[in-house]
Coordinates of C-alpha atoms in Angstrom, one line a residue:
M7 CA 86.6 71.2 106.7
H8 CA 85.2 74.0 108.9
S9 CA 87.1 77.3 108.4
I10 CA 88.6 79.2 111.1
F11 CA 87.5 82.3 109.1
A12 CA 83.9 83.3 110.3
T13 CA 82.4 86.7 109.5
L14 CA 83.3 88.8 112.5
A15 CA 83.9 85.7 114.5
I16 CA 86.0 87.0 117.6
F17 CA 89.1 85.4 119.1
I18 CA 90.0 87.6 121.9
L19 CA 93.7 87.4 123.2
T20 CA 94.7 89.3 126.4
P21 CA 97.8 91.4 125.7
I22 CA 100.8 91.0 127.9
T23 CA 103.9 92.9 128.3
V24 CA 105.8 93.1 125.0
N25 CA 109.3 91.3 124.9
A26 CA 111.6 90.9 122.2
V27 CA 110.0 89.0 119.3
T28 CA 112.2 86.0 118.2
F29 CA 112.2 83.5 115.4
V30 CA 112.7 79.7 115.9
D31 CA 113.8 77.1 113.4
V32 CA 111.0 74.6 113.6
T33 CA 111.6 73.0 110.2
N34 CA 112.0 69.5 111.6
K35 CA 109.5 69.8 114.3
A36 CA 106.9 70.9 111.6
G37 CA 107.7 67.7 109.5
I38 CA 109.3 69.4 106.6
R39 CA 111.9 67.0 105.0
F40 CA 112.9 68.6 101.8
Q41 CA 116.3 68.9 100.1
H42 CA 117.0 71.5 97.5
S43 CA 118.9 69.8 94.5
S44 CA 120.6 66.6 94.8
G45 CA 124.2 65.7 93.6
T46 CA 127.2 68.1 93.4
R47 CA 126.8 71.7 92.0
S48 CA 128.5 72.1 88.9
S49 CA 129.0 75.9 88.5
L50 CA 126.3 76.4 85.9
L51 CA 124.1 79.5 86.5
P52 CA 120.4 77.7 86.6
E53 CA 121.6 75.6 89.3
D54 CA 122.3 78.8 91.5
M55 CA 119.3 80.7 90.7
G56 CA 116.8 78.6 92.5
S57 CA 114.2 78.3 94.1
G58 CA 111.1 79.8 95.4
A59 CA 108.1 78.6 97.5
G60 CA 104.5 79.7 98.4
F61 CA 102.1 79.7 101.1
A62 CA 98.3 79.1 100.1
D63 CA 95.2 77.4 101.5
I64 CA 94.8 74.8 98.7
D65 CA 92.1 73.0 100.5
N66 CA 90.0 75.9 101.8
D67 CA 90.3 74.7 105.4
G68 CA 91.5 78.2 106.8
D69 CA 95.1 77.3 107.2
I70 CA 98.0 77.7 104.8
D71 CA 99.7 74.9 103.1
L72 CA 103.2 75.0 101.6
Y73 CA 104.5 74.5 98.2
I74 CA 108.5 74.2 97.5
V75 CA 110.1 74.4 94.1
N76 CA 113.1 72.4 93.5
I77 CA 116.1 71.6 91.1
P78 CA 116.2 67.9 91.1
G79 CA 119.7 67.2 89.9
P80 CA 122.4 68.1 87.4
F81 CA 121.8 70.6 84.7
T82 CA 120.2 69.5 81.5
Q83 CA 120.2 71.9 78.4
D84 CA 116.5 71.1 77.6
G85 CA 115.7 71.8 81.4
K86 CA 114.2 68.3 81.9
N87 CA 115.3 65.9 84.5
N88 CA 114.0 62.5 85.4
K89 CA 116.3 61.8 88.5
G90 CA 116.5 63.3 92.0
N91 CA 114.3 65.2 94.1
T92 CA 110.9 66.8 93.0
N93 CA 108.9 69.9 93.9
A94 CA 106.9 69.3 97.1
L95 CA 103.5 70.1 98.3
Y96 CA 102.9 70.0 102.3
L97 CA 99.5 70.1 103.6
N98 CA 99.0 71.7 107.0
N99 CA 97.7 69.7 109.6
G100 CA 96.4 72.6 111.5
D101 CA 98.7 71.7 114.7
G102 CA 101.8 73.3 113.6
T103 CA 103.0 70.5 111.5
F104 CA 102.6 69.4 107.7
T105 CA 102.3 66.2 105.7
D106 CA 103.9 65.7 102.4
I107 CA 101.1 65.1 99.8
T108 CA 103.1 65.7 96.8
R109 CA 102.7 62.3 95.0
A110 CA 98.8 62.2 95.9
A111 CA 98.2 65.9 94.8
G112 CA 100.0 65.3 91.5
V113 CA 102.3 68.1 91.5
G114 CA 105.7 66.6 92.0
H115 CA 107.1 68.3 89.0
Q116 CA 110.7 67.3 88.0
G117 CA 112.4 70.1 86.1
F118 CA 114.7 72.9 86.6
G119 CA 112.3 74.6 89.0
M120 CA 112.6 78.4 89.5
G121 CA 109.3 79.8 91.1
C122 CA 105.8 79.5 92.1
V123 CA 102.5 81.3 92.4
F124 CA 99.1 80.6 93.5
A125 CA 96.0 82.1 92.0
D126 CA 92.4 81.1 91.2
Y127 CA 92.6 81.5 87.6
D128 CA 89.4 79.8 86.5
G129 CA 87.2 81.5 89.3
D130 CA 86.0 78.0 90.8
A131 CA 86.9 79.2 94.3
D132 CA 90.0 77.1 94.8
L133 CA 93.8 77.9 94.2
D134 CA 95.5 76.7 91.3
L135 CA 99.3 76.7 90.9
Y136 CA 101.7 78.1 88.2
L137 CA 105.5 76.9 88.0
T138 CA 108.3 78.8 86.3
N139 CA 111.2 76.8 85.2
Y140 CA 114.4 76.7 83.1
G141 CA 112.3 74.9 80.4
E142 CA 108.4 74.8 79.9
N143 CA 106.4 76.3 82.6
V144 CA 103.6 74.3 84.1
L145 CA 100.0 75.3 85.1
Y146 CA 98.1 72.9 87.7
R147 CA 94.4 73.4 87.9
N148 CA 93.2 72.6 91.4
N149 CA 90.6 69.8 91.4
G150 CA 88.9 71.0 94.6
N151 CA 90.0 67.8 96.6
A152 CA 93.5 68.6 97.2
T153 CA 94.7 67.1 93.9
F154 CA 95.7 69.0 90.7
T155 CA 95.7 68.4 87.1
D156 CA 98.3 69.6 84.5
V157 CA 96.4 71.9 82.1
T158 CA 99.3 73.7 80.6
D159 CA 98.7 72.8 77.1
A160 CA 95.0 73.5 77.2
A161 CA 95.5 76.9 78.9
G162 CA 98.3 78.0 76.5
V163 CA 100.7 79.2 79.1
G164 CA 103.6 76.9 78.7
C165 CA 106.5 79.3 78.2
E166 CA 109.5 77.5 77.3
L167 CA 112.1 80.3 77.9
W168 CA 114.0 80.5 81.2
S169 CA 111.4 81.9 83.3
T170 CA 111.8 83.4 87.0
G171 CA 109.0 85.3 88.8
A172 CA 105.4 85.2 88.0
A173 CA 102.5 87.3 89.1
F174 CA 98.8 87.1 88.6
A175 CA 96.3 90.2 88.5
D176 CA 93.1 91.4 86.8
V177 CA 94.6 94.1 84.7
D178 CA 91.8 94.8 82.5
G179 CA 88.7 94.9 85.0
D180 CA 87.0 91.7 83.8
T181 CA 87.5 90.0 87.1
D182 CA 89.5 87.2 85.8
L183 CA 93.2 87.0 86.5
D184 CA 95.7 87.6 84.0
L185 CA 99.4 86.3 84.2
Y186 CA 102.6 87.9 83.7
V187 CA 105.8 86.0 83.5
C188 CA 109.4 87.0 83.9
N189 CA 112.2 85.6 81.8
Y190 CA 115.9 85.7 82.2
V191 CA 118.6 85.0 79.7
T192 CA 119.2 82.5 76.8
Y193 CA 121.6 80.1 78.3
D194 CA 123.3 77.8 75.7
L195 CA 125.8 75.4 76.7
E196 CA 127.3 75.3 73.0
E197 CA 128.0 79.0 73.4
L198 CA 129.6 78.5 76.8
E199 CA 132.1 76.1 75.3
Q200 CA 133.3 79.1 73.0
M201 CA 133.5 81.6 75.9
K202 CA 136.5 82.3 77.9
E203 CA 136.6 80.3 81.3
E204 CA 136.3 83.5 83.4
S205 CA 134.8 87.0 83.1
L206 CA 134.3 89.8 85.4
Q207 CA 131.3 90.3 87.4
S208 CA 131.4 93.6 89.9
G209 CA 135.0 93.6 89.2
K210 CA 135.6 90.0 90.3
P211 CA 136.6 87.2 88.2
V212 CA 133.9 84.5 87.9
P213 CA 133.3 81.5 85.4
S214 CA 131.4 82.7 82.4
A215 CA 129.0 80.3 83.0
L216 CA 127.8 82.1 86.0
N217 CA 127.8 85.5 84.7
P218 CA 124.4 86.7 83.4
H219 CA 126.0 89.7 81.7
V220 CA 127.5 87.1 79.1
F221 CA 124.1 85.9 77.9
E222 CA 121.5 87.7 75.8
P223 CA 118.2 88.6 77.9
Q224 CA 114.9 87.3 77.1
D225 CA 111.7 89.2 76.9
N226 CA 109.0 88.8 79.2
V227 CA 105.5 87.3 78.4
F228 CA 101.9 88.6 79.5
Y229 CA 99.0 86.3 78.9
R230 CA 95.5 87.7 78.9
N231 CA 92.8 85.3 80.6
N232 CA 90.1 84.6 78.1
G233 CA 87.6 83.7 80.8
D234 CA 87.2 80.2 79.5
G235 CA 90.2 78.4 81.2
T236 CA 92.6 79.6 78.4
F237 CA 94.9 82.4 77.9
T238 CA 96.1 84.5 75.0
D239 CA 99.7 85.9 74.7
A240 CA 99.0 89.7 74.5
T241 CA 102.7 90.9 75.3
A242 CA 102.9 92.7 72.0
E243 CA 99.6 94.3 72.3
T244 CA 100.2 95.7 75.9
G245 CA 103.7 96.7 75.3
I246 CA 105.0 95.2 78.7
A247 CA 107.8 92.8 77.4
A248 CA 110.5 94.7 79.4
G249 CA 112.8 94.0 76.7
G250 CA 116.6 93.8 77.6
G251 CA 115.6 93.2 81.3
R252 CA 116.9 89.8 82.6
S253 CA 113.9 89.9 84.9
M254 CA 113.7 88.3 88.2
Q255 CA 110.2 89.2 89.8
A256 CA 107.3 91.3 88.8
L257 CA 104.4 92.8 91.0
F258 CA 101.1 94.3 90.2
S259 CA 100.1 97.3 92.5
D260 CA 98.0 100.5 92.4
F261 CA 100.9 102.8 92.8
D262 CA 98.7 105.9 91.8
N263 CA 95.4 105.0 93.8
D264 CA 93.2 104.9 90.6
N265 CA 91.9 101.5 91.4
D266 CA 93.6 99.8 88.6
L267 CA 96.9 97.8 88.7
D268 CA 100.2 99.1 87.6
L269 CA 103.4 97.0 87.0
Y270 CA 106.9 96.9 88.3
V271 CA 109.5 94.7 86.8
A272 CA 112.8 94.0 88.9
N273 CA 115.6 93.2 86.5
D274 CA 119.0 91.7 87.2
T275 CA 121.9 93.9 85.9
T276 CA 119.8 96.2 83.8
T277 CA 117.3 99.0 84.7
N278 CA 114.0 98.2 86.0
H279 CA 110.7 98.9 84.4
I280 CA 107.4 100.4 85.7
Y281 CA 104.3 100.4 83.7
R282 CA 101.2 102.6 84.3
N283 CA 97.7 100.9 83.6
D284 CA 95.4 103.4 82.0
G285 CA 92.3 101.4 83.5
S286 CA 91.5 99.2 80.4
G287 CA 94.6 96.9 80.6
N288 CA 96.6 99.1 78.3
F289 CA 100.0 100.2 79.8
T290 CA 102.3 103.3 79.4
D291 CA 106.1 102.8 80.2
V292 CA 106.8 105.4 82.9
S293 CA 110.1 104.0 83.9
T294 CA 112.2 107.1 83.6
E295 CA 109.8 109.7 84.9
S296 CA 109.0 107.4 87.8
W297 CA 112.4 108.0 89.2
A298 CA 112.2 104.3 90.2
A299 CA 114.0 102.7 87.2
D300 CA 116.4 101.3 89.5
F301 CA 120.0 100.4 87.6
R302 CA 121.4 98.0 90.2
G303 CA 121.0 94.0 90.1
S304 CA 117.5 93.5 91.6
M305 CA 116.6 90.1 93.0
G306 CA 113.5 90.1 95.3
L307 CA 110.7 92.6 95.0
T308 CA 108.1 93.6 97.5
A309 CA 105.6 96.5 98.1
G310 CA 103.7 98.2 101.1
D311 CA 103.0 101.4 102.9
Y312 CA 105.9 101.5 105.2
D313 CA 105.6 105.3 105.9
A314 CA 101.8 105.1 106.5
D315 CA 100.9 107.9 104.2
G316 CA 98.4 105.9 102.3
D317 CA 100.4 105.0 99.1
I318 CA 102.3 101.9 98.2
D319 CA 106.0 102.2 98.4
L320 CA 108.5 99.7 97.0
F321 CA 111.6 97.6 98.3
M322 CA 114.1 95.6 96.4
S323 CA 116.9 93.3 97.4
H324 CA 120.1 93.7 95.4
W325 CA 123.4 92.3 94.5
V326 CA 126.7 92.8 96.4
D327 CA 128.0 96.3 96.5
E328 CA 124.6 97.4 95.3
E329 CA 122.6 98.2 98.5
N330 CA 119.1 97.1 98.8
A331 CA 116.7 99.8 97.8
L332 CA 113.7 101.3 99.5
Y333 CA 111.7 103.7 97.2
R334 CA 108.9 106.0 99.0
N335 CA 106.0 106.6 96.7
L336 CA 105.3 110.5 96.3
F337 CA 101.8 110.0 95.4
A338 CA 100.3 111.3 98.7
E339 CA 102.6 114.4 98.7
D340 CA 102.0 115.2 95.1
D341 CA 99.1 113.5 93.6
A342 CA 98.0 116.4 91.7
T343 CA 100.7 115.8 88.9
G344 CA 98.8 112.5 88.3
Q345 CA 102.2 110.9 87.7
I346 CA 103.8 107.7 89.4
R347 CA 106.9 108.9 91.0
F348 CA 109.2 107.6 93.7
V349 CA 112.2 108.7 95.6
D350 CA 115.1 106.6 96.9
E351 CA 115.2 106.6 100.6
S352 CA 117.8 103.6 100.9
Y353 CA 120.3 105.8 102.9
T354 CA 117.9 108.0 104.7
S355 CA 116.1 105.1 106.1
L356 CA 119.4 103.5 107.5
L357 CA 119.0 100.3 105.2
A358 CA 121.6 100.8 102.5
E359 CA 124.8 100.4 104.4
E360 CA 123.8 97.4 106.3
S361 CA 123.2 95.5 103.1
I362 CA 125.9 96.5 100.9
K363 CA 128.2 93.3 101.3
Q364 CA 125.1 91.0 101.0
I365 CA 123.3 89.4 98.0
G366 CA 119.7 89.8 98.9
W367 CA 116.8 87.5 97.4
G368 CA 113.4 86.6 99.1
T369 CA 112.1 89.5 100.8
T370 CA 108.7 91.4 102.1
L371 CA 107.4 94.2 104.0
F372 CA 105.6 92.6 106.9
D373 CA 104.6 93.5 110.5
Y374 CA 106.6 90.9 112.5
D375 CA 106.0 92.5 115.9
N376 CA 102.4 93.7 115.3
D377 CA 103.3 97.2 116.4
G378 CA 101.5 98.6 113.3
D379 CA 104.2 99.5 111.0
L380 CA 105.9 97.4 108.1
D381 CA 109.3 95.9 108.8
I382 CA 111.6 94.1 106.3
F383 CA 113.2 90.7 106.0
V384 CA 115.8 89.7 103.5
T385 CA 117.0 86.3 103.1
N386 CA 120.8 86.3 101.6
G387 CA 123.2 84.1 99.9
S388 CA 126.1 84.7 97.7
T389 CA 126.7 83.7 94.0
F390 CA 130.3 83.4 94.5
Q391 CA 131.9 80.1 95.1
E392 CA 134.3 79.2 97.8
L393 CA 137.9 79.4 96.6
K394 CA 139.1 76.0 98.0
R395 CA 135.7 74.1 97.2
P396 CA 134.4 75.7 94.0
E397 CA 131.3 73.2 93.9
V398 CA 130.0 75.2 97.3
L399 CA 128.5 78.7 97.1
I400 CA 129.4 81.2 99.9
P401 CA 126.5 81.4 102.5
Q402 CA 125.3 84.6 104.2
A403 CA 123.2 85.6 107.1
D404 CA 119.6 86.7 106.6
M405 CA 118.6 89.9 107.9
L406 CA 115.6 91.5 109.6
F407 CA 114.9 95.2 109.9
R408 CA 112.6 96.8 112.4
N409 CA 110.7 99.9 111.2
N410 CA 111.3 102.6 113.9
G411 CA 108.1 104.5 113.0
D412 CA 110.0 107.6 111.9
E413 CA 110.7 106.2 108.3
T414 CA 114.0 104.7 109.6
F415 CA 114.7 101.0 110.2
T416 CA 117.2 99.2 112.7
N417 CA 118.8 96.0 112.1
V418 CA 117.5 93.5 114.8
S419 CA 118.6 90.3 113.4
Q420 CA 120.7 89.4 116.5
E421 CA 117.9 90.2 119.2
A422 CA 115.3 88.3 116.7
G423 CA 117.5 85.2 116.6
I424 CA 117.8 85.6 112.9
A425 CA 121.7 86.0 113.5
A426 CA 122.2 82.9 115.3
L427 CA 120.7 80.7 112.4
P428 CA 123.2 78.6 110.4
L429 CA 124.6 80.2 107.5
R430 CA 122.8 79.2 104.2
V431 CA 122.6 80.3 100.7
G432 CA 119.0 81.7 100.7
R433 CA 116.8 82.2 97.7
G434 CA 113.3 82.4 97.6
A435 CA 111.1 83.2 100.9
A436 CA 107.4 83.0 101.6
F437 CA 105.6 84.8 104.5
G438 CA 102.3 83.9 106.4
D439 CA 100.8 82.7 109.7
Y440 CA 101.2 79.1 109.3
D441 CA 100.3 78.2 112.9
N442 CA 97.3 80.7 113.2
D443 CA 98.6 82.4 116.1
G444 CA 98.4 86.0 115.3
D445 CA 102.0 86.6 113.9
I446 CA 103.7 86.3 110.8
D447 CA 106.1 83.2 110.1
I448 CA 108.9 82.8 107.7
F449 CA 109.8 80.0 105.2
I450 CA 113.0 80.2 103.4
V451 CA 114.4 78.1 100.5
N452 CA 118.1 77.5 100.7
N453 CA 120.0 76.6 97.6
H454 CA 121.4 73.0 97.7
A455 CA 120.2 72.5 101.4
P456 CA 117.4 71.9 103.3
P457 CA 114.9 74.9 103.7
T458 CA 114.2 76.8 106.9
L459 CA 110.7 77.5 108.6
L460 CA 110.9 80.2 111.3
R461 CA 108.0 80.4 113.8
N462 CA 107.4 83.9 115.0
E463 CA 107.5 83.7 118.8
G464 CA 106.1 86.6 120.5
G465 CA 104.7 88.9 117.8
N466 CA 101.2 88.1 118.8
R467 CA 101.9 89.8 122.4
S468 CA 100.7 92.9 120.7
N469 CA 97.3 93.1 119.1
W470 CA 96.3 92.2 115.6
V471 CA 93.6 91.7 113.0
Y472 CA 93.6 89.4 110.0
V473 CA 91.4 89.9 107.1
K474 CA 90.6 87.3 104.2
L475 CA 88.8 88.8 101.4
V476 CA 86.3 86.8 99.0
G477 CA 85.8 88.6 95.7
A478 CA 82.8 88.6 93.6
G479 CA 83.2 87.3 89.9
A480 CA 86.1 85.2 89.0
N481 CA 88.8 87.0 91.1
R482 CA 87.9 85.1 94.1
D483 CA 90.7 86.0 96.3
A484 CA 90.2 89.8 95.8
I485 CA 93.8 90.2 94.1
G486 CA 94.5 93.9 93.8
A487 CA 91.9 94.9 96.5
K488 CA 92.8 97.5 99.2
I489 CA 92.2 97.1 102.9
Q490 CA 92.5 100.1 105.3
V491 CA 92.5 99.6 109.1
K492 CA 92.1 102.7 111.2
T493 CA 92.6 102.8 115.0
A494 CA 92.7 105.6 117.2
D495 CA 96.5 106.2 116.7
Q496 CA 97.2 105.2 113.0
T497 CA 96.1 104.1 109.5
Q498 CA 97.3 101.4 107.7
V499 CA 96.7 100.0 104.3
R500 CA 97.5 96.4 102.4
E501 CA 96.9 95.2 99.1
I502 CA 96.6 91.6 98.1
Y503 CA 99.2 90.4 95.7
A504 CA 99.7 87.1 93.9
G505 CA 103.3 87.0 93.4
E506 CA 106.3 88.9 95.0
S507 CA 109.4 88.4 97.0
Y508 CA 111.7 86.2 95.0
M509 CA 109.9 83.9 92.6
S510 CA 107.7 83.2 95.5
A511 CA 104.2 83.8 96.7
N512 CA 102.8 85.1 100.1
S513 CA 99.6 84.1 102.1
F514 CA 96.5 85.8 100.7
V515 CA 95.4 86.8 104.3
A516 CA 96.1 90.6 104.9
E517 CA 97.9 90.6 108.4
F518 CA 97.6 93.7 110.4
G519 CA 99.4 94.6 113.6
V520 CA 97.6 97.2 115.8
G521 CA 100.0 97.6 118.8
D522 CA 98.2 98.4 122.0
A523 CA 94.8 99.2 120.2
T524 CA 91.9 96.9 121.3
Q525 CA 89.6 98.1 118.7
I526 CA 89.6 98.9 114.9
E527 CA 87.5 102.1 114.4
T528 CA 87.1 101.5 110.8
L529 CA 88.0 98.5 108.6
Q530 CA 87.3 99.5 104.9
V531 CA 87.9 97.4 101.8
T532 CA 88.2 98.9 98.3
W533 CA 87.5 96.3 95.7
Q534 CA 89.2 96.8 92.4
N535 CA 86.2 98.0 90.9
G536 CA 86.4 101.0 93.1
E537 CA 83.4 100.1 95.4
T538 CA 84.0 100.1 99.2
Q539 CA 82.6 98.1 102.1
K540 CA 83.1 99.4 105.7
L541 CA 83.0 97.9 109.4
H542 CA 83.1 99.9 112.4
N543 CA 84.3 99.5 116.0
V544 CA 85.8 95.9 115.2
P545 CA 87.6 94.1 118.3
A546 CA 91.2 93.4 117.8
N547 CA 92.6 89.7 117.9
Q548 CA 90.4 88.2 115.4
R549 CA 90.1 86.9 111.9
I550 CA 87.7 88.3 109.6
R551 CA 86.3 87.1 106.4
I552 CA 84.7 89.9 104.2
T553 CA 82.6 89.0 101.0
Q554 CA 82.1 91.4 98.3
K555 CA 78.5 92.5 98.0

């Protein structure tokens, strides 16, 4: 099919008076018929943790398709389940609707599903799919015709621990994509029977079966891509196991602007880890000196330049009474030190108190109103049970925070329509422009409930430019590349990630809002090898495909 992306192809939209941007629930209208889990919840931790989702163009037709991870039914110790609902793949029809192609595509995995991430691990120009599970993980190779083949055993990436978030990146500069897998705790039902019925979590009594503090943490796993369709476990060699972490999500980003990808690992109940890449795929643990070894219960993780100073900042969603965290990168102010350092701006940004009674999960830094700065969305949902109905988790409202342009944020959930949505137990969230109208939409996985697809209404009243990169070598989606967009009034930076939010994956299209600007003065791509390409005087309101020379 013909791609909507054409090099410097222009689709001009006439800007109109900006009104409030709202989000509308279009799940049913879009044809998404999905139910997370089946049967009655039984107060076991793996049931409550999932699940994630991913936006990705699996058939290279220029619009993003949707994969949703599921927990099919009652918990089993081996993580296998042959009953109930499966994971689901929805093909984008290009008209605002989706078609369920799960069975035909061969990706209806039936296990205790946690998360997913897309990446072209074999460099053949189509996106493959990696699933994390309670139980063996799965790698599906894209056959190039909207079908997939399970190549887990052949590739050697079937981690059998309780895996959560995962991320792909080229950490050693050889252009193929390596894989980092977060793992959580050793969850043993036999041990559970010997435990007390209740334990304390944040000062509140909860069933021990729901308290991660009770269980031993598992080390994470790093798989190095061999370039031949297989991977080698290089965790010990690289020293990035993040031992003792109870990890939820990891993200690769160039925090020190040296054109290699560093690693941040968000952990639940234990301090987070940050590793600096020396450029050859060897890492140094700089957690303590980075000042960003967050000690709270981290769930979701995202990154972006929220203060527009040219370096990449961090945002994490947290557990109740442990306010969400915004870390400002100090590289732009203090690059002479050569260190990775952050400062916690959670309170000065006016974000902390707004979130202190929520349990946050899926999240991202994104420009929902196309005004040129990065806003924040967090989907929330409790891990506490209702007192009178212990089979039901307590739902919570999702939240949207608008960047005020002065390094502070305002809760705009009410005016954006987020507060009016039915309360759900949110978990994973994926972000991308599924209807190709120039603003970013949101997909939310709700635990033990149908999902929510939120269509952005009005973000495209302000100007925008979207960039799709095509890398040379095996890294076809240019994961790790940076894009800089400069207008008369501002300069913005984006990086391309494979794996973020909470056990989820966002579109690989870099989405820039440029406000009232009708022209981009300079659009610069810095590929991961340090080479740059520039375009000048680019009209706004278009989609651009840039291929690495």
